[in-house]
Amino acid sequence: MPCPSRSDELFFFVNGRKVIERNADPEVTLLTFLRKNLGLTGTKYACGRGGCGACTVMVSKCDPISKKIRHFSITACLVPICSLYGAAVTTVEGVGSIKTKLHPVQERIAKSHGTQCGFCTPGMVMSMYTLLRNHPQPSEEQLMEALGGNLCRCTGYRPILESGRTFCVESNGCQQKGTGNCCLDQGENDSFSHGGNISTELFTKDEFQPLDPTQELIFPPELSRMAENPEKRTLNFHGERVTWISPGTLKDLLELKVKHPEAPLILGNTSLGPAMKSRGHLHPILLSPARISELNTVSKTSEGLTIGAGCSLAQVKDILAERVSELPEEKARTYRALLKHLKSLAGQQIRNMASLGGHIISRHFYSDLNPILAAGNATLNLISEAGTRQIPLNEHFLAGLASADLKPEEILESVYIPHSQKWEFVSAFRQAQCQQNALADVNAGMRVLLKEGTDAIEDLSIAYGGVGTATVSARKSCQQLLGRHWNELMLDEACRLLLDEVSLPGSAPGGRVEFKRTLVISFFFKFYLEVLQELKKLAKLFSAPDCLHYPEISDQFLSALEDFPVTVPQGVQKYQSVDSRQPLQDPVGRPIMHVSGLKHATGEAIFCDDIPRVDNELYMVLVTSTRAHAKIISIDLSEALELPGVVDVITAKDIPGTNGAEDDKLLAIDEVLCVGQIICAVVAETNVQAKRATEKIKITYEDLEPVIFTIEEAIKHNSFLCPEKKLEQGNIEEAFEKVDQIVEGEVHAGGQEHFYMETQRVLIIPKTEDKELDIYVSTQDPAHVQKTVSSTLNIPINRITCHVKRVGGGFGGKVGRPAVFGAIAAVGAIKTGRPIRLVLDREDDMLITGGRHPLFGKYKVGFMNNGRIKALDIECFINGGCTLDDSEQVIEFLVLKLENAYKIRNLRFRGRACMTNLPSNTAFRGFGFPQGTLVTESCITAVAAKCGLLPEKIREKNMYKTVDKTIYKQAFNPETLIRCWNECLDKSAFHSRRIQVEEFNKKNYWKKKGIAIIPMKFSVGFAATSYHQAAALVHIYTDGSVLVTHGGNELGQGIHTKMLQVASRELKIPMSYVHICETSTAMVPNTIATAASIGSDVNGRAVQNACQILLKRLEPIIKKNPDGTWEDWIEAAFEQRISLSATGYFRGYKAFIDWEKGEGDPFPYYVYGAACSEVEIDCLTGAHKKIRTDIVMDACCSLNPAIDIGQIEGSFIQGMGLYTTEELKYSPEGVLYSRGPDEYKIPTITDVPEEFNVSLLPSSQTPLTIYSSKGLGESGMFLGSSVFFAIADAVATARRERDIAEDFTAKSPATPERVRMACADRFTEMIPRDDPKTFKPWSIPIA
């Protein structure tokens, strides 16, 4: 047990103010301390593992050796407060505030439209701010690096980069820019077929205040003085379970290591922190060597470089970069290899925190540096009281063999990395799910020394990460290759030996086994080529004797040597500017900044969990099922209830009203249907106490049969959630008999996690009388939360008020689910009589809430040889999970939207929702369309392949051409659809680029380019009229200010901004007069979920209606005094007793569908669009690079082009994630593995296409909607599939070149694994394949 002696005082600075903590607990992180103790809620909690950057802050320290002040960004969720002794912390609140003064970073990110929901914005601001503190004029590369560790789910990153780019030194952009000759500023002679003035400016840079580095917060002088004269005594901080000891000298540290041999050394906490969080590892004593300068020393000799184990990875990167610039190339090859991996290892914040020593000693099997250090013959310098010794960093050390490891009392002092030699070549390779901030599937370090002047191998060393429980060294293979010549024979032999030695069992953790085996030899082949290329250079240099003839590398192979570079995305956004006659104060149609943008950037925008702690508040943590289908035999709460701080455990018995629906219980009673189903909830004084109690609850189960996870199993067991949905037209059987060819194929589309940055959260405050409740909740549908709480507590709806200020992203995931969490928390609040706060951890959120439905689709298509499709039969199955939720509506929408842009006379569409033992899947942006239409487009691609024609020709041939009726007999005019398609072909210079792609592919064997263009007809709205109603309440106060309340919720889509624009236009007053406070069920009752892309449409009509009513009442007064001011009129109206409050109402668009007849008018209108994307793939690794994307979208008359373009870009990038990197992995027992940003990869800043252009189609009118605008929230999602089909195009080219048969099974997402394995070649042929019957796989495919 930790000794109970007194703790030392911990002191550090936050935003220039000194903080003294007398009882510092080593288990408390900086994030918790900032939010709970200091009330600085600008720093957000989003993942708790340092993987998303939402909690980024800046730490400044004075370097004791150089006396320079270092500023670095860190993720506060991983930093123990005890590690901050003598440091200065700057949070977003310390950078600037709307109350005092904004910092240029904050101003620019907001005005460049770089915020939508705003939850990630403080982290983005802090990453950029730190960069500017170190480099006031950064390069674009430094900007990309600084933001690489920050995730955003809303914006698609482009506007964030745009704001950062305004600080950068002029890049090597187009020399013609600004002259009218640059392709990016041809706005004047724009090719848009329908006139109108086209604008490409979404903000004006001239308004920005300049960056003045002299105005920044100074480093506290007290800390500078402390660094001059550092304290040498040992500091002790005693927590409840852990003691933190920070010695001041190396001697003290070594003595402590003898006394506490088991205690780990902790520096960045990037390895121990996540392990403690996810696996509950607890170390009673932690030793912090942070104050020991000997561990940070760097020394250079003529032989090599010694780097202190305490140096952070960011410092190591700088040290190596400096050394590479000083040394001749041949000596710096190992350093170059390390630098290559340091650029993509984790994000900038983690590199700033993680130490070199920690990275090496942790010996993670996926370590990016250990394979290179092992191959490069690095030595570890150890030190203990007994003295120093050296051990090699080799496979014995990496495998943790006691004979080759540190002794308990030793610590790692430094690492020696030798120079490379003249005939020695070192390379590094890695392949991960995405290019940056992702753990590698496989990585490798390879080194070969050739006998001088020859190609004979004198020494060879190869090490791999990701293919075992530790870094694996291929020592035996290397031994056997000594003396061999560096040629094709050696290559073949090496591949066989490596596959033999680096063997992976079929059931290996992490899965992807065949892919990993392939990478082992693909990497070696790349190394083989790299060395040949280097030898060529040497031969030229030394004009080597002719007898030395190295194998030729064919020009076609050269591109295999190049990695995809990280480039800063460029692009143009085009929209129609407002009519020059429009009054200046009328904001409609102008690119107005998000109304909360500046507050997002300063951290002053309040989200649900930022509401200060209420008196007597309790925390709730949920307990979930660990079995997929089982009977609950017993629940033992006794141990949990005895723990300190635990107030109660809420079970189904405590529910006074109804416990959910019959087949969808809020809290499980006697049976669980999936892993992650909620069984009970612990209520305690603190979050930590509640979490500890959940571990003590003992639940015994009895497993039940059957257990169904996959769609295939559901079909076999006839396990469905609802009846089949079917649409048919023409005579399909007859048509199939009359066609030239028939193709059948399958499509498997994986699910998708919402990954809203703000996890599910709710705060319930019971009032003292009449059973009233105030609920603050992050939801898209407060009325649904209100109704569910009412029925659960058995109290009338009028006693319950739900408040939604803003939501940190929803995407459909906050439509139904928040009601469940609200109801469970409300039961706790009623039972205890105290306020309850429930904030889900990212892991629990991903486990419990479900996401997009995985899909399995089968198609049969009949067509003529010219590509005309005569008959199409599609059957789709979606994996609905264990309860109905929204699955029936999803399958209905999916079937209704399947035809996309194509007119095919004979059609049959069928859809079923499968019931499986997985968490129930739910609404997700696009609602079935992104999965279903993938089947239709895959079918088009298959027809093209069969006819030997290009896919775009087949698309054109089968597209709607004239006014027609859809499969469900709704009339529509395809004119705008065709305009979008033609405009996209034109804007993207598609045909000339198609020829360039073909040219490139002829010249390159291992890299292939692909290009695809996809049309879209997206129907907006719900298929029921009652869901389109909306209401608003507008008050005018006597000072002339206006308060608007409406039924829509601000999710980041800018609905409040648009409503203010509507009110401003209708009342003819400036926007600054109008305010929206929140969405509240007490102000506007019976609201509909903010979803289906129509929130702004319908609420806009309601606000318009209310304003028109008010203006009509004011008419007589204005007539009487036409020259009066708004304030005069309002005062007069009050005097004359005219009501200044009005309710606006919109009855909704008509929409219905009769499934019996298969016809109706289910959708009010369509949004049309087209997207063209070009990619390049690496056939050896499966990686891809997005070269360019052009989107043309029909927005009619945009209410706010900045917000609408933001929605299009954000949904496109989210869709691109769905189709390329976002992969959910389930265990054979139905447990979700991918429960955080480490395992689940949403797009990062480096995934944005290199050139990304968005154009809004100008001047098309629709009388139906408010000011002829259209709802664009979801439609861009499916356009992300243009990247999928571009990858498929590149893969198909590779397969044709290798004479492999066409494959008519499309699998999404197109991960590196799928791309690599589809580009079959001699290496995929070589690998051993396992018989699936002989092992239990690590994960199962559920689609």
JSON list of N, CA and C in Angstrom, two decimals, residues 609-638:
[
{"chain": "A", "resi": 609, "resn": "ASP", "atom": "N", "xyz": [-22.25, 18.61, -21.20]},
{"chain": "A", "resi": 609, "resn": "ASP", "atom": "CA", "xyz": [-21.43, 18.28, -20.03]},
{"chain": "A", "resi": 609, "resn": "ASP", "atom": "C", "xyz": [-20.61, 19.47, -19.53]},
{"chain": "A", "resi": 610, "resn": "ASP", "atom": "N", "xyz": [-20.74, 20.62, -20.21]},
{"chain": "A", "resi": 610, "resn": "ASP", "atom": "CA", "xyz": [-20.02, 21.81, -19.74]},
{"chain": "A", "resi": 610, "resn": "ASP", "atom": "C", "xyz": [-20.83, 22.59, -18.71]},
{"chain": "A", "resi": 611, "resn": "ILE", "atom": "N", "xyz": [-22.10, 22.18, -18.52]},
{"chain": "A", "resi": 611, "resn": "ILE", "atom": "CA", "xyz": [-22.94, 22.85, -17.52]},
{"chain": "A", "resi": 611, "resn": "ILE", "atom": "C", "xyz": [-22.31, 22.59, -16.16]},
{"chain": "A", "resi": 612, "resn": "PRO", "atom": "N", "xyz": [-22.08, 23.65, -15.37]},
{"chain": "A", "resi": 612, "resn": "PRO", "atom": "CA", "xyz": [-21.40, 23.45, -14.07]},
{"chain": "A", "resi": 612, "resn": "PRO", "atom": "C", "xyz": [-22.15, 22.45, -13.19]},
{"chain": "A", "resi": 613, "resn": "ARG", "atom": "N", "xyz": [-21.39, 21.83, -12.30]},
{"chain": "A", "resi": 613, "resn": "ARG", "atom": "CA", "xyz": [-21.94, 20.83, -11.39]},
{"chain": "A", "resi": 613, "resn": "ARG", "atom": "C", "xyz": [-23.08, 21.45, -10.56]},
{"chain": "A", "resi": 614, "resn": "VAL", "atom": "N", "xyz": [-24.18, 20.71, -10.46]},
{"chain": "A", "resi": 614, "resn": "VAL", "atom": "CA", "xyz": [-25.34, 21.18, -9.69]},
{"chain": "A", "resi": 614, "resn": "VAL", "atom": "C", "xyz": [-25.17, 20.66, -8.25]},
{"chain": "A", "resi": 615, "resn": "ASP", "atom": "N", "xyz": [-25.75, 21.34, -7.28]},
{"chain": "A", "resi": 615, "resn": "ASP", "atom": "CA", "xyz": [-25.69, 20.89, -5.88]},
{"chain": "A", "resi": 615, "resn": "ASP", "atom": "C", "xyz": [-26.18, 19.46, -5.77]},
{"chain": "A", "resi": 616, "resn": "ASN", "atom": "N", "xyz": [-25.45, 18.64, -5.01]},
{"chain": "A", "resi": 616, "resn": "ASN", "atom": "CA", "xyz": [-25.89, 17.27, -4.71]},
{"chain": "A", "resi": 616, "resn": "ASN", "atom": "C", "xyz": [-25.90, 16.33, -5.92]},
{"chain": "A", "resi": 617, "resn": "GLU", "atom": "N", "xyz": [-25.24, 16.75, -6.98]},
{"chain": "A", "resi": 617, "resn": "GLU", "atom": "CA", "xyz": [-25.30, 15.96, -8.22]},
{"chain": "A", "resi": 617, "resn": "GLU", "atom": "C", "xyz": [-24.61, 14.61, -8.07]},
{"chain": "A", "resi": 618, "resn": "LEU", "atom": "N", "xyz": [-25.19, 13.59, -8.69]},
{"chain": "A", "resi": 618, "resn": "LEU", "atom": "CA", "xyz": [-24.59, 12.24, -8.69]},
{"chain": "A", "resi": 618, "resn": "LEU", "atom": "C", "xyz": [-24.20, 11.86, -10.12]},
{"chain": "A", "resi": 619, "resn": "TYR", "atom": "N", "xyz": [-23.28, 10.91, -10.20]},
{"chain": "A", "resi": 619, "resn": "TYR", "atom": "CA", "xyz": [-22.85, 10.41, -11.52]},
{"chain": "A", "resi": 619, "resn": "TYR", "atom": "C", "xyz": [-23.43, 9.02, -11.74]},
{"chain": "A", "resi": 620, "resn": "MET", "atom": "N", "xyz": [-23.77, 8.76, -13.00]},
{"chain": "A", "resi": 620, "resn": "MET", "atom": "CA", "xyz": [-24.29, 7.43, -13.33]},
{"chain": "A", "resi": 620, "resn": "MET", "atom": "C", "xyz": [-23.37, 6.75, -14.33]},
{"chain": "A", "resi": 621, "resn": "VAL", "atom": "N", "xyz": [-23.12, 5.47, -14.12]},
{"chain": "A", "resi": 621, "resn": "VAL", "atom": "CA", "xyz": [-22.37, 4.66, -15.10]},
{"chain": "A", "resi": 621, "resn": "VAL", "atom": "C", "xyz": [-23.17, 3.40, -15.38]},
{"chain": "A", "resi": 622, "resn": "LEU", "atom": "N", "xyz": [-23.24, 3.02, -16.65]},
{"chain": "A", "resi": 622, "resn": "LEU", "atom": "CA", "xyz": [-24.08, 1.88, -17.05]},
{"chain": "A", "resi": 622, "resn": "LEU", "atom": "C", "xyz": [-23.34, 0.55, -16.96]},
{"chain": "A", "resi": 623, "resn": "VAL", "atom": "N", "xyz": [-24.09, -0.50, -16.67]},
{"chain": "A", "resi": 623, "resn": "VAL", "atom": "CA", "xyz": [-23.53, -1.87, -16.65]},
{"chain": "A", "resi": 623, "resn": "VAL", "atom": "C", "xyz": [-24.18, -2.62, -17.82]},
{"chain": "A", "resi": 624, "resn": "THR", "atom": "N", "xyz": [-23.34, -3.21, -18.66]},
{"chain": "A", "resi": 624, "resn": "THR", "atom": "CA", "xyz": [-23.90, -3.85, -19.88]},
{"chain": "A", "resi": 624, "resn": "THR", "atom": "C", "xyz": [-23.59, -5.35, -19.92]},
{"chain": "A", "resi": 625, "resn": "SER", "atom": "N", "xyz": [-24.35, -6.02, -20.75]},
{"chain": "A", "resi": 625, "resn": "SER", "atom": "CA", "xyz": [-24.21, -7.46, -20.89]},
{"chain": "A", "resi": 625, "resn": "SER", "atom": "C", "xyz": [-22.88, -7.83, -21.55]},
{"chain": "A", "resi": 626, "resn": "THR", "atom": "N", "xyz": [-22.30, -8.94, -21.08]},
{"chain": "A", "resi": 626, "resn": "THR", "atom": "CA", "xyz": [-21.07, -9.44, -21.71]},
{"chain": "A", "resi": 626, "resn": "THR", "atom": "C", "xyz": [-21.38, -10.65, -22.59]},
{"chain": "A", "resi": 627, "resn": "ARG", "atom": "N", "xyz": [-22.66, -11.03, -22.66]},
{"chain": "A", "resi": 627, "resn": "ARG", "atom": "CA", "xyz": [-23.05, -12.19, -23.49]},
{"chain": "A", "resi": 627, "resn": "ARG", "atom": "C", "xyz": [-23.97, -11.73, -24.61]},
{"chain": "A", "resi": 628, "resn": "ALA", "atom": "N", "xyz": [-23.95, -12.48, -25.71]},
{"chain": "A", "resi": 628, "resn": "ALA", "atom": "CA", "xyz": [-24.72, -12.07, -26.89]},
{"chain": "A", "resi": 628, "resn": "ALA", "atom": "C", "xyz": [-26.18, -12.53, -26.82]},
{"chain": "A", "resi": 629, "resn": "HIS", "atom": "N", "xyz": [-26.42, -13.69, -26.21]},
{"chain": "A", "resi": 629, "resn": "HIS", "atom": "CA", "xyz": [-27.81, -14.16, -26.09]},
{"chain": "A", "resi": 629, "resn": "HIS", "atom": "C", "xyz": [-27.85, -15.08, -24.88]},
{"chain": "A", "resi": 630, "resn": "ALA", "atom": "N", "xyz": [-28.43, -14.61, -23.81]},
{"chain": "A", "resi": 630, "resn": "ALA", "atom": "CA", "xyz": [-28.37, -15.40, -22.58]},
{"chain": "A", "resi": 630, "resn": "ALA", "atom": "C", "xyz": [-29.51, -15.02, -21.65]},
{"chain": "A", "resi": 631, "resn": "LYS", "atom": "N", "xyz": [-29.76, -15.97, -20.74]},
{"chain": "A", "resi": 631, "resn": "LYS", "atom": "CA", "xyz": [-30.74, -15.74, -19.70]},
{"chain": "A", "resi": 631, "resn": "LYS", "atom": "C", "xyz": [-29.98, -15.16, -18.50]},
{"chain": "A", "resi": 632, "resn": "ILE", "atom": "N", "xyz": [-30.55, -14.16, -17.84]},
{"chain": "A", "resi": 632, "resn": "ILE", "atom": "CA", "xyz": [-29.89, -13.64, -16.63]},
{"chain": "A", "resi": 632, "resn": "ILE", "atom": "C", "xyz": [-30.37, -14.50, -15.46]},
{"chain": "A", "resi": 633, "resn": "ILE", "atom": "N", "xyz": [-29.43, -15.19, -14.83]},
{"chain": "A", "resi": 633, "resn": "ILE", "atom": "CA", "xyz": [-29.78, -16.06, -13.70]},
{"chain": "A", "resi": 633, "resn": "ILE", "atom": "C", "xyz": [-29.84, -15.23, -12.41]},
{"chain": "A", "resi": 634, "resn": "SER", "atom": "N", "xyz": [-28.82, -14.39, -12.21]},
{"chain": "A", "resi": 634, "resn": "SER", "atom": "CA", "xyz": [-28.84, -13.57, -10.98]},
{"chain": "A", "resi": 634, "resn": "SER", "atom": "C", "xyz": [-27.96, -12.33, -11.15]},
{"chain": "A", "resi": 635, "resn": "ILE", "atom": "N", "xyz": [-28.30, -11.30, -10.38]},
{"chain": "A", "resi": 635, "resn": "ILE", "atom": "CA", "xyz": [-27.48, -10.08, -10.35]},
{"chain": "A", "resi": 635, "resn": "ILE", "atom": "C", "xyz": [-27.14, -9.80, -8.90]},
{"chain": "A", "resi": 636, "resn": "ASP", "atom": "N", "xyz": [-25.86, -9.82, -8.58]},
{"chain": "A", "resi": 636, "resn": "ASP", "atom": "CA", "xyz": [-25.43, -9.60, -7.19]},
{"chain": "A", "resi": 636, "resn": "ASP", "atom": "C", "xyz": [-24.83, -8.19, -7.08]},
{"chain": "A", "resi": 637, "resn": "LEU", "atom": "N", "xyz": [-25.53, -7.32, -6.35]},
{"chain": "A", "resi": 637, "resn": "LEU", "atom": "CA", "xyz": [-25.10, -5.93, -6.24]},
{"chain": "A", "resi": 637, "resn": "LEU", "atom": "C", "xyz": [-24.39, -5.64, -4.92]},
{"chain": "A", "resi": 638, "resn": "SER", "atom": "N", "xyz": [-24.34, -6.65, -4.03]},
{"chain": "A", "resi": 638, "resn": "SER", "atom": "CA", "xyz": [-23.93, -6.37, -2.65]},
{"chain": "A", "resi": 638, "resn": "SER", "atom": "C", "xyz": [-22.55, -5.72, -2.56]}
]
